[in-house]
Structures are given as structure tokens and as C-alpha cells.
mmCIF file of C-alpha atoms in Angstrom:
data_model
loop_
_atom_site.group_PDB
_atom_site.id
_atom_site.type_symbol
_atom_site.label_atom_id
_atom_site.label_comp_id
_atom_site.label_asym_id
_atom_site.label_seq_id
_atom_site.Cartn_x
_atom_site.Cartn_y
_atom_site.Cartn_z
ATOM 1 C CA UNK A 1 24.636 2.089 -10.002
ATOM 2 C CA UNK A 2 27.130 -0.749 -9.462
ATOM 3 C CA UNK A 3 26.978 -3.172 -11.786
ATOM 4 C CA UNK A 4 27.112 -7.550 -10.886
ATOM 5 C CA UNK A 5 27.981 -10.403 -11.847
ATOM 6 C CA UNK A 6 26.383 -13.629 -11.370
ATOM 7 C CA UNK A 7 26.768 -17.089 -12.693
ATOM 8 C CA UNK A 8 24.108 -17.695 -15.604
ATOM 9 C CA UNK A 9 22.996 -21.472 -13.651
ATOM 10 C CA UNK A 10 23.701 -23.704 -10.617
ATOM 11 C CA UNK A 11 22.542 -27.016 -10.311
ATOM 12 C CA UNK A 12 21.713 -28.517 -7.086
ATOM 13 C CA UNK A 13 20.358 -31.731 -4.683
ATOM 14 C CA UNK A 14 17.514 -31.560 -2.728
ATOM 15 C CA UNK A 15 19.566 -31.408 1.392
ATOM 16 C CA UNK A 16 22.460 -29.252 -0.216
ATOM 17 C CA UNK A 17 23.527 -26.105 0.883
ATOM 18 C CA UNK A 18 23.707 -23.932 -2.417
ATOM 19 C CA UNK A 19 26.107 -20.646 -2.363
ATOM 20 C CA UNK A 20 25.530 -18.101 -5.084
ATOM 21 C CA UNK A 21 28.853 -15.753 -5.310
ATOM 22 C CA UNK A 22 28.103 -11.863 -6.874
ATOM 23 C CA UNK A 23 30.590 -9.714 -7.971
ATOM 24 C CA UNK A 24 29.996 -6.145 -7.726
ATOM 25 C CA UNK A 25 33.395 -4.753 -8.181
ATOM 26 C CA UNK A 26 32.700 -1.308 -8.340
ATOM 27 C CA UNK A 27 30.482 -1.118 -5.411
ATOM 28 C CA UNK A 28 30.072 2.214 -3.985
ATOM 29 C CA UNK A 29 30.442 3.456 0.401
ATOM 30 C CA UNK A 30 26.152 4.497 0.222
ATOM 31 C CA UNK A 31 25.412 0.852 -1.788
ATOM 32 C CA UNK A 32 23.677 -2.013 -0.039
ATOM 33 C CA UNK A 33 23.568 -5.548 -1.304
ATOM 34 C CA UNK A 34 19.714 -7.054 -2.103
ATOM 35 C CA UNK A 35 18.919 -10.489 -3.148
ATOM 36 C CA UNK A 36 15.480 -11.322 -4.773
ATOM 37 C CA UNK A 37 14.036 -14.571 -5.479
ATOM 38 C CA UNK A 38 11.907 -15.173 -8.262
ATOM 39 C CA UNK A 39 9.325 -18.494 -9.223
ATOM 40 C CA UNK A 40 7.998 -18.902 -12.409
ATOM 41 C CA UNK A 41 4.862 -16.864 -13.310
ATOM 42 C CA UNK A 42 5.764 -14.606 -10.218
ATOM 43 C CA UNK A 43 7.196 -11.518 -8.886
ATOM 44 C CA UNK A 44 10.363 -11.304 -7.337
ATOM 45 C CA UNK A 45 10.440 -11.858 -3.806
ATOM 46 C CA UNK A 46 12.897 -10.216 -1.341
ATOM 47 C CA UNK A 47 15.057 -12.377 0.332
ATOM 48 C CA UNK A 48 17.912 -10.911 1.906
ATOM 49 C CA UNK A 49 19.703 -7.379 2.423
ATOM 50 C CA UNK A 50 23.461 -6.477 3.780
ATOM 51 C CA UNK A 51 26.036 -3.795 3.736
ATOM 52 C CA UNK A 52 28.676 -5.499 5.012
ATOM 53 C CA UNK A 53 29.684 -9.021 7.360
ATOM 54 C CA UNK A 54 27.151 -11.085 8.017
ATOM 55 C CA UNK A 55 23.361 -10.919 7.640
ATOM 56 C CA UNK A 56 21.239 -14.175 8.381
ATOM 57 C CA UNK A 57 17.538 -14.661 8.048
ATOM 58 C CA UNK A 58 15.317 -17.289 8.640
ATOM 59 C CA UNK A 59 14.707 -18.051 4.764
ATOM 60 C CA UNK A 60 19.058 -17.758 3.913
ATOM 61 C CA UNK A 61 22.862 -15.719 4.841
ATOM 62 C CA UNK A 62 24.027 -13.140 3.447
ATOM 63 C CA UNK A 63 28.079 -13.230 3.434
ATOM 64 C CA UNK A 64 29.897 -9.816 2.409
ATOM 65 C CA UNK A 65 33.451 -9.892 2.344
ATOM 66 C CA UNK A 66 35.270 -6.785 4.127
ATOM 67 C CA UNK A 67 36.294 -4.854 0.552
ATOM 68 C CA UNK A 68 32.737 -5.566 -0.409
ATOM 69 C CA UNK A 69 33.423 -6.482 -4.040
ATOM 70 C CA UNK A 70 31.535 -9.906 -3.641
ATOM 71 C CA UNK A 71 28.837 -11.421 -1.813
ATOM 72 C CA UNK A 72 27.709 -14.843 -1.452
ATOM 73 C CA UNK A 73 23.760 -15.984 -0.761
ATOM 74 C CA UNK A 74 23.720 -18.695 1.240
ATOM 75 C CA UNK A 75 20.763 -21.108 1.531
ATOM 76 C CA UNK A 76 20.813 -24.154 3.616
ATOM 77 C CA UNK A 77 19.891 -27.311 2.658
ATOM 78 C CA UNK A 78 17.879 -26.643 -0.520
ATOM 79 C CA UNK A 79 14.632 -27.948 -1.796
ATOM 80 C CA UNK A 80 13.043 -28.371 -4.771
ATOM 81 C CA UNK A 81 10.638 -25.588 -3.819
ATOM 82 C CA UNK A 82 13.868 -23.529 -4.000
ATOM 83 C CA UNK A 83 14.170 -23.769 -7.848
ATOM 84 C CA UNK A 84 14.294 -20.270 -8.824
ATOM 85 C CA UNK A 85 15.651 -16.986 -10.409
ATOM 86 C CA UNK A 86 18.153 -15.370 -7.777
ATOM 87 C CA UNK A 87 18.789 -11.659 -8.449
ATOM 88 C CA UNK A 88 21.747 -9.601 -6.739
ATOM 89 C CA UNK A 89 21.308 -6.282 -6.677
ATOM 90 C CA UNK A 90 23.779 -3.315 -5.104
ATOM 91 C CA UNK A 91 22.035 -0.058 -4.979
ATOM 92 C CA UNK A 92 22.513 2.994 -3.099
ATOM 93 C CA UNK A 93 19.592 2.946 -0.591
ATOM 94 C CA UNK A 94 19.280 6.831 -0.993
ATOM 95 C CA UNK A 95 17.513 6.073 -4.299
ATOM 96 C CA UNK A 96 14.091 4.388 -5.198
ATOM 97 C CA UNK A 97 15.197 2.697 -7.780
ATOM 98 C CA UNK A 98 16.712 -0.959 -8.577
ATOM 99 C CA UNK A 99 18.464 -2.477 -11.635
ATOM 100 C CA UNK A 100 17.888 -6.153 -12.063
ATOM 101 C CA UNK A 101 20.067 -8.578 -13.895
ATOM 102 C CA UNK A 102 19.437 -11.472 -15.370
ATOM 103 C CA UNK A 103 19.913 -13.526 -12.312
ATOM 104 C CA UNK A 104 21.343 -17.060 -11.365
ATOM 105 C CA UNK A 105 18.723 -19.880 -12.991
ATOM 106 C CA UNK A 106 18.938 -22.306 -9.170
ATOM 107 C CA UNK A 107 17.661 -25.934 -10.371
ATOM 108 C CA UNK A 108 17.083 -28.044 -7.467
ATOM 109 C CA UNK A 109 16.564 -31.658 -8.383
ATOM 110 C CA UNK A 110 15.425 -35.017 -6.307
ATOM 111 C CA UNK B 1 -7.134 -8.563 0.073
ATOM 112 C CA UNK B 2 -4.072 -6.200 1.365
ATOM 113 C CA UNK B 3 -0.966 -6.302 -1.211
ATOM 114 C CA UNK B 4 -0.254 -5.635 -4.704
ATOM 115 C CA UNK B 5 -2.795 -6.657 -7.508
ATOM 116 C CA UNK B 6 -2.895 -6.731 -11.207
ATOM 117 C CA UNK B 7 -5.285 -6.649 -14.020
ATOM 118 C CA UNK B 8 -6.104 -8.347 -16.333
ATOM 119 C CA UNK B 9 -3.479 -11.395 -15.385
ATOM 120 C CA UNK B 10 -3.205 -12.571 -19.193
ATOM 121 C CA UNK B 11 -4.524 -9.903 -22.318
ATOM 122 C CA UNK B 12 -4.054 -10.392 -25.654
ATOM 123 C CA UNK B 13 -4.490 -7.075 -28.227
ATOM 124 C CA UNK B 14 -3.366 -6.178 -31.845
ATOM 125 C CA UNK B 15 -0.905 -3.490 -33.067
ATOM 126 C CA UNK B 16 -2.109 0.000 -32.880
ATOM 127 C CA UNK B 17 -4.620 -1.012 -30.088
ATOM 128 C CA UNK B 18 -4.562 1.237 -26.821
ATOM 129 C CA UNK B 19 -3.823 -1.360 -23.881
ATOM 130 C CA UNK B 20 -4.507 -0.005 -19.790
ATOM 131 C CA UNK B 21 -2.982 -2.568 -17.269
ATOM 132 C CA UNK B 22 -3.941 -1.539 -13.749
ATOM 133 C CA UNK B 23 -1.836 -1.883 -10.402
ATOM 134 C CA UNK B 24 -3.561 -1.011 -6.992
ATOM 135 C CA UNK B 25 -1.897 -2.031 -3.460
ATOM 136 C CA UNK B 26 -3.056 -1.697 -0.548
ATOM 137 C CA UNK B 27 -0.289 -0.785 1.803
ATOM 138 C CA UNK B 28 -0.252 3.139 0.475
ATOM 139 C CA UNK B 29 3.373 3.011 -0.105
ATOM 140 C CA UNK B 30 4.856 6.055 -1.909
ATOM 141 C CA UNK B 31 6.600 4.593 -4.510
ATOM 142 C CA UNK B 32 5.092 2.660 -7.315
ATOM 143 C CA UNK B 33 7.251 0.987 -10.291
ATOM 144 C CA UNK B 34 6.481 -1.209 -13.696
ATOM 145 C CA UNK B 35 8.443 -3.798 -15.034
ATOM 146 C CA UNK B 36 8.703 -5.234 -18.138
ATOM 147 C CA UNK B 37 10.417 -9.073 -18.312
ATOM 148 C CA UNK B 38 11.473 -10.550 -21.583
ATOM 149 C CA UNK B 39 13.823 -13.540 -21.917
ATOM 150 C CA UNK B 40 17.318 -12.414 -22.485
ATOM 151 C CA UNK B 41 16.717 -9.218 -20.227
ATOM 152 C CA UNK B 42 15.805 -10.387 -17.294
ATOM 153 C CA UNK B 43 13.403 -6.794 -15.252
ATOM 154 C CA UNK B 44 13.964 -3.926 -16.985
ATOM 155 C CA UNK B 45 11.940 -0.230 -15.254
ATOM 156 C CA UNK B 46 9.523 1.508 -17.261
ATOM 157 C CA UNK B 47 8.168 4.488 -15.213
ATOM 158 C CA UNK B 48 8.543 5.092 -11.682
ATOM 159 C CA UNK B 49 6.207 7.201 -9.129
ATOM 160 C CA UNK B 50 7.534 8.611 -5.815
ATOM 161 C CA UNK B 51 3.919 9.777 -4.882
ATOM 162 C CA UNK B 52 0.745 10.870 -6.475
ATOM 163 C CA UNK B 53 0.989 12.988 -9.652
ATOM 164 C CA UNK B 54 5.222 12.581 -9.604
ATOM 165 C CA UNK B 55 6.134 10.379 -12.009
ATOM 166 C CA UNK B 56 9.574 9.360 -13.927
ATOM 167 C CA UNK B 57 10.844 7.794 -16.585
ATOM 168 C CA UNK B 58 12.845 4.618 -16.094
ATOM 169 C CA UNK B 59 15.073 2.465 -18.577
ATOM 170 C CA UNK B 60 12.471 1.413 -21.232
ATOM 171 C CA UNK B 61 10.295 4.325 -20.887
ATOM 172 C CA UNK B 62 9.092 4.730 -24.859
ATOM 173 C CA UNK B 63 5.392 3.853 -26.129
ATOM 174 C CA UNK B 64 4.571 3.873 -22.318
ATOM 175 C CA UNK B 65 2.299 6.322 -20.379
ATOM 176 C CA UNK B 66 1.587 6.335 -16.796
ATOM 177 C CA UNK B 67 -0.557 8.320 -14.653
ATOM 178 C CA UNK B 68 -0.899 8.661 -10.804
ATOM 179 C CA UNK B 69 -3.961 10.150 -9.529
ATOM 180 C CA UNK B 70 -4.279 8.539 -6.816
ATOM 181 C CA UNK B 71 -1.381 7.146 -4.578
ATOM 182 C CA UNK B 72 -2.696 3.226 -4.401
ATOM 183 C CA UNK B 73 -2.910 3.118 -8.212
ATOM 184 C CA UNK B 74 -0.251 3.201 -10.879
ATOM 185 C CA UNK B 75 -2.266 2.401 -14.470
ATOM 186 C CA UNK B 76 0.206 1.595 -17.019
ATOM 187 C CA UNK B 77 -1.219 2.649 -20.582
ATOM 188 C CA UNK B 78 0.330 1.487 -24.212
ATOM 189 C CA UNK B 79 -1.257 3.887 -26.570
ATOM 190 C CA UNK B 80 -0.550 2.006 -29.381
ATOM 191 C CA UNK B 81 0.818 -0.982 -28.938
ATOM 192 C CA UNK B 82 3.517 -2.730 -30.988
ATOM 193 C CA UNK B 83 4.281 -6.455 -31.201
ATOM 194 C CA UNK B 84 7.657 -5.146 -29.109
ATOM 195 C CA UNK B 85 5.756 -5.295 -26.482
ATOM 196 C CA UNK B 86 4.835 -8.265 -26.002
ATOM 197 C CA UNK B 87 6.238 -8.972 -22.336
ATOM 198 C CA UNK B 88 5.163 -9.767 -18.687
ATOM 199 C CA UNK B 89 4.679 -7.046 -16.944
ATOM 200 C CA UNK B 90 5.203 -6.173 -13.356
ATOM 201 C CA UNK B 91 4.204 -3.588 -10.910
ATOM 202 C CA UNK B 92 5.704 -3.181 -7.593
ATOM 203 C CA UNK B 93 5.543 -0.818 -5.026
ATOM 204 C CA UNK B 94 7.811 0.265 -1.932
ATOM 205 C CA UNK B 95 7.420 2.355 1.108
ATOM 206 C CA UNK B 96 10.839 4.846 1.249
ATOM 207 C CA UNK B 97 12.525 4.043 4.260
ATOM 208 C CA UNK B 98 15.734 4.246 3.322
ATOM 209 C CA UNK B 99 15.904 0.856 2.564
ATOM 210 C CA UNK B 100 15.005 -0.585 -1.384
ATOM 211 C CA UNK B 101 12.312 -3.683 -0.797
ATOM 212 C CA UNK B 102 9.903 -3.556 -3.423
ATOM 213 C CA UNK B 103 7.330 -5.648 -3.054
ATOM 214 C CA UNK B 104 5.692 -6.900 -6.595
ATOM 215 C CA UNK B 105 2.584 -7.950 -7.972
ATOM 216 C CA UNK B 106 1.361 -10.993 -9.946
ATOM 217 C CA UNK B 107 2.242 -9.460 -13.072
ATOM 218 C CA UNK B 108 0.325 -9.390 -16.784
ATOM 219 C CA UNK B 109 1.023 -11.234 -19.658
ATOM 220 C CA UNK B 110 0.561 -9.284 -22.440
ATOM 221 C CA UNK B 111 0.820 -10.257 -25.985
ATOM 222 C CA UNK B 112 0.817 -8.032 -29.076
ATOM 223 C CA UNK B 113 -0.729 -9.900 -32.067
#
């Protein structure tokens, strides 16, 4: 499985748009991109899924450059309900299984 | 209630103690998984089940047992736990459509005294 790469912590203002980046450098032709969410004391959540472009729900965007070695989560205008663990994962989608990192620690403040 | 539930939410045992924490859902999706999340390692699989009575080991698989009789239950048994587990654990489940959303429970604290 491909590995990523995500920054540790982002800080953030309630009204901002907040972009995570992920590097997944060796990302394989059968991988798709997955973002969870996670509160504290909770599951993840899914949030988002792409293989490639654009992918745009009502909760965030999904940007995926054309070599597919990055993507970027996108959530508009923040709030402090937002404050969370973000997890990127690339897996191939032929396979049950997923392999969390440690995520990107998203602190929202007033 | 339809979903994913845990029990017991919080449990507290001693070393050497067996522990049983239970995951049932309601959707009767194939695959069920358990999670164990420790600071400093973020989700790390324990066993995996792609349907009743087929399971497989994961990343963190040892002083673990799981069982799957029945295909909307995934018990997760430590048959003698160690203060190395201590952890939060998760159970999730997912129904195989070629796409990976897992969809997870509540989770347990667990703590090893």
C-alpha cells in the first residue's frame, strides 16, 4: 500500500478555507485517495474519495493533481465544529483493507 | 438502532484477565475490522473478517482472538490481557463494493491495570 504524508498540525479561523496537502508519492494505477475525519472520543468518519481531478461533496473538495502524487482536502470556510483528526489514505479499492496514519491535528479557533 | 455499536464503551481489567469487547451492526455488511488507537500511532488493524467464519490477521494481530459466527457480530477477545493493551478500540465494518468506506463504531476504552 502507498504510503502518505501529511503535515503533523494546521491551525485555522473560524470563515477560513483550510487546505490539507498529502503526498503519496508512490501511488499505484488501482489506488484511490480516502479522507477520514475524526472528533475526539469518536470513530473516523468518511469524508471524501477520488482517483483523480476533481471530486466535491457537500461536506469538502477533493483536488488530485494529474501525476497523482498529491492531493489536497479542501474545506470551505471552517468552523470550530471542524476541529479534528484528518486522515489520507491511498488504497487499492480491490482490497478490504486500509492503513491509517497519524493524520493532520485541524484546530479551528474563534 | 441501525449502525455500528460497541460494548462496554469504557472497561477497566487487570493483567492476565480474559477481556470480550463486542461489535454488532446492523447493516449486514461483509466485512468487519478492529482497531486499536494509541497516541503516537494513530489506527492500527487487528483482525479483519470478509464474512462469517473468514477471518485474518491484520497489523497488530498478537494477544488478540476474534471469532465470527455470525455475520453482524465481530467479538474481539484478549485472553490475557497485558497493560500493552491498554488502547481505544474500534470496530468498523464495510459493505465490498469495490469501494473502501468503513463505517466505525463508538469505540471502547480499555485499560489494563
Amino acid at each position: 500500500l502507498a504510503k502518505t504524508t501529511q503535515p503533523i498540525s494546521m491551525d485555522s479561523y473560524e470563515g477560513q478555507e483550510v487546505n490539507i496537502t498529502c503526498s503519496h508519492n508512490n501511488i499505484a494505477t488501482n489506488d484511490y485517495i480516502t479522507w477520514y475525519q475524526q472528533f475526539p472520543s469518536q470513530g473516523p468518519r468518511f469524508i471524501i474519495q477520488g482517483y483523480k481531478t476533481k471530486v466535491t461533496n457537500e461536506v469538502a473538495s477533493l483536488f488530485i493533481p494529474a501525476d497523482r502524487k498529491s492531493s489536497t482536502l479542501s474545506l470551505p470556510r471552517v468552523s470550530l465544529s471542524d476541529t479534528a483528526v484528518y486522515y489520507c489514505l491511498v488504497g487499492d479499492t480491490r482490497y478490504s483493507t486500509l492503513t491509517f496514519g497519524k493524520g493532520t491535528m485541524l484546530l479551528v479557533s474563534p | 438502532d441501525a449502525g455500528i455499536t460497541q460494548s462496554p464503551r469504557y472497561k477497566i481489567t487487570e493483567t492476565g484477565r480474559q477481556v470480550t469487547l463486542m461489535c454488532h451492526q446492523t447493516w449486514s455488511h461483509s466485512y468487519m475490522f478492529w482497531y486499536r488507537q494509541d497516541l503516537g500511532h494513530g489506527l492500527r488493524l487487528i483482525y479483519y473478517s470478509a464474512a462469517a467464519d473468514i477471518t485474518d490477521k491484520g497489523e497488530v494481530p498478537d494477544g488478540y482472538v476474534v471469532s465470527r459466527s455470525k455475520t453482524e457480530n465481530f467479538p474481539l477477545t484478549l485472553e490475557s490481557a497485558t497493560r500493552s493493551q491498554t488502547s481505544v478500540y474500534f470496530c468498523a465494518s464495510s459493505d465490498w463494493q469495490g469501494r473502501k468506506t468503513q463505517y466505525f463504531g463508538p469505540g471502547t476504552r480499555l485499560l489494563v491495570l
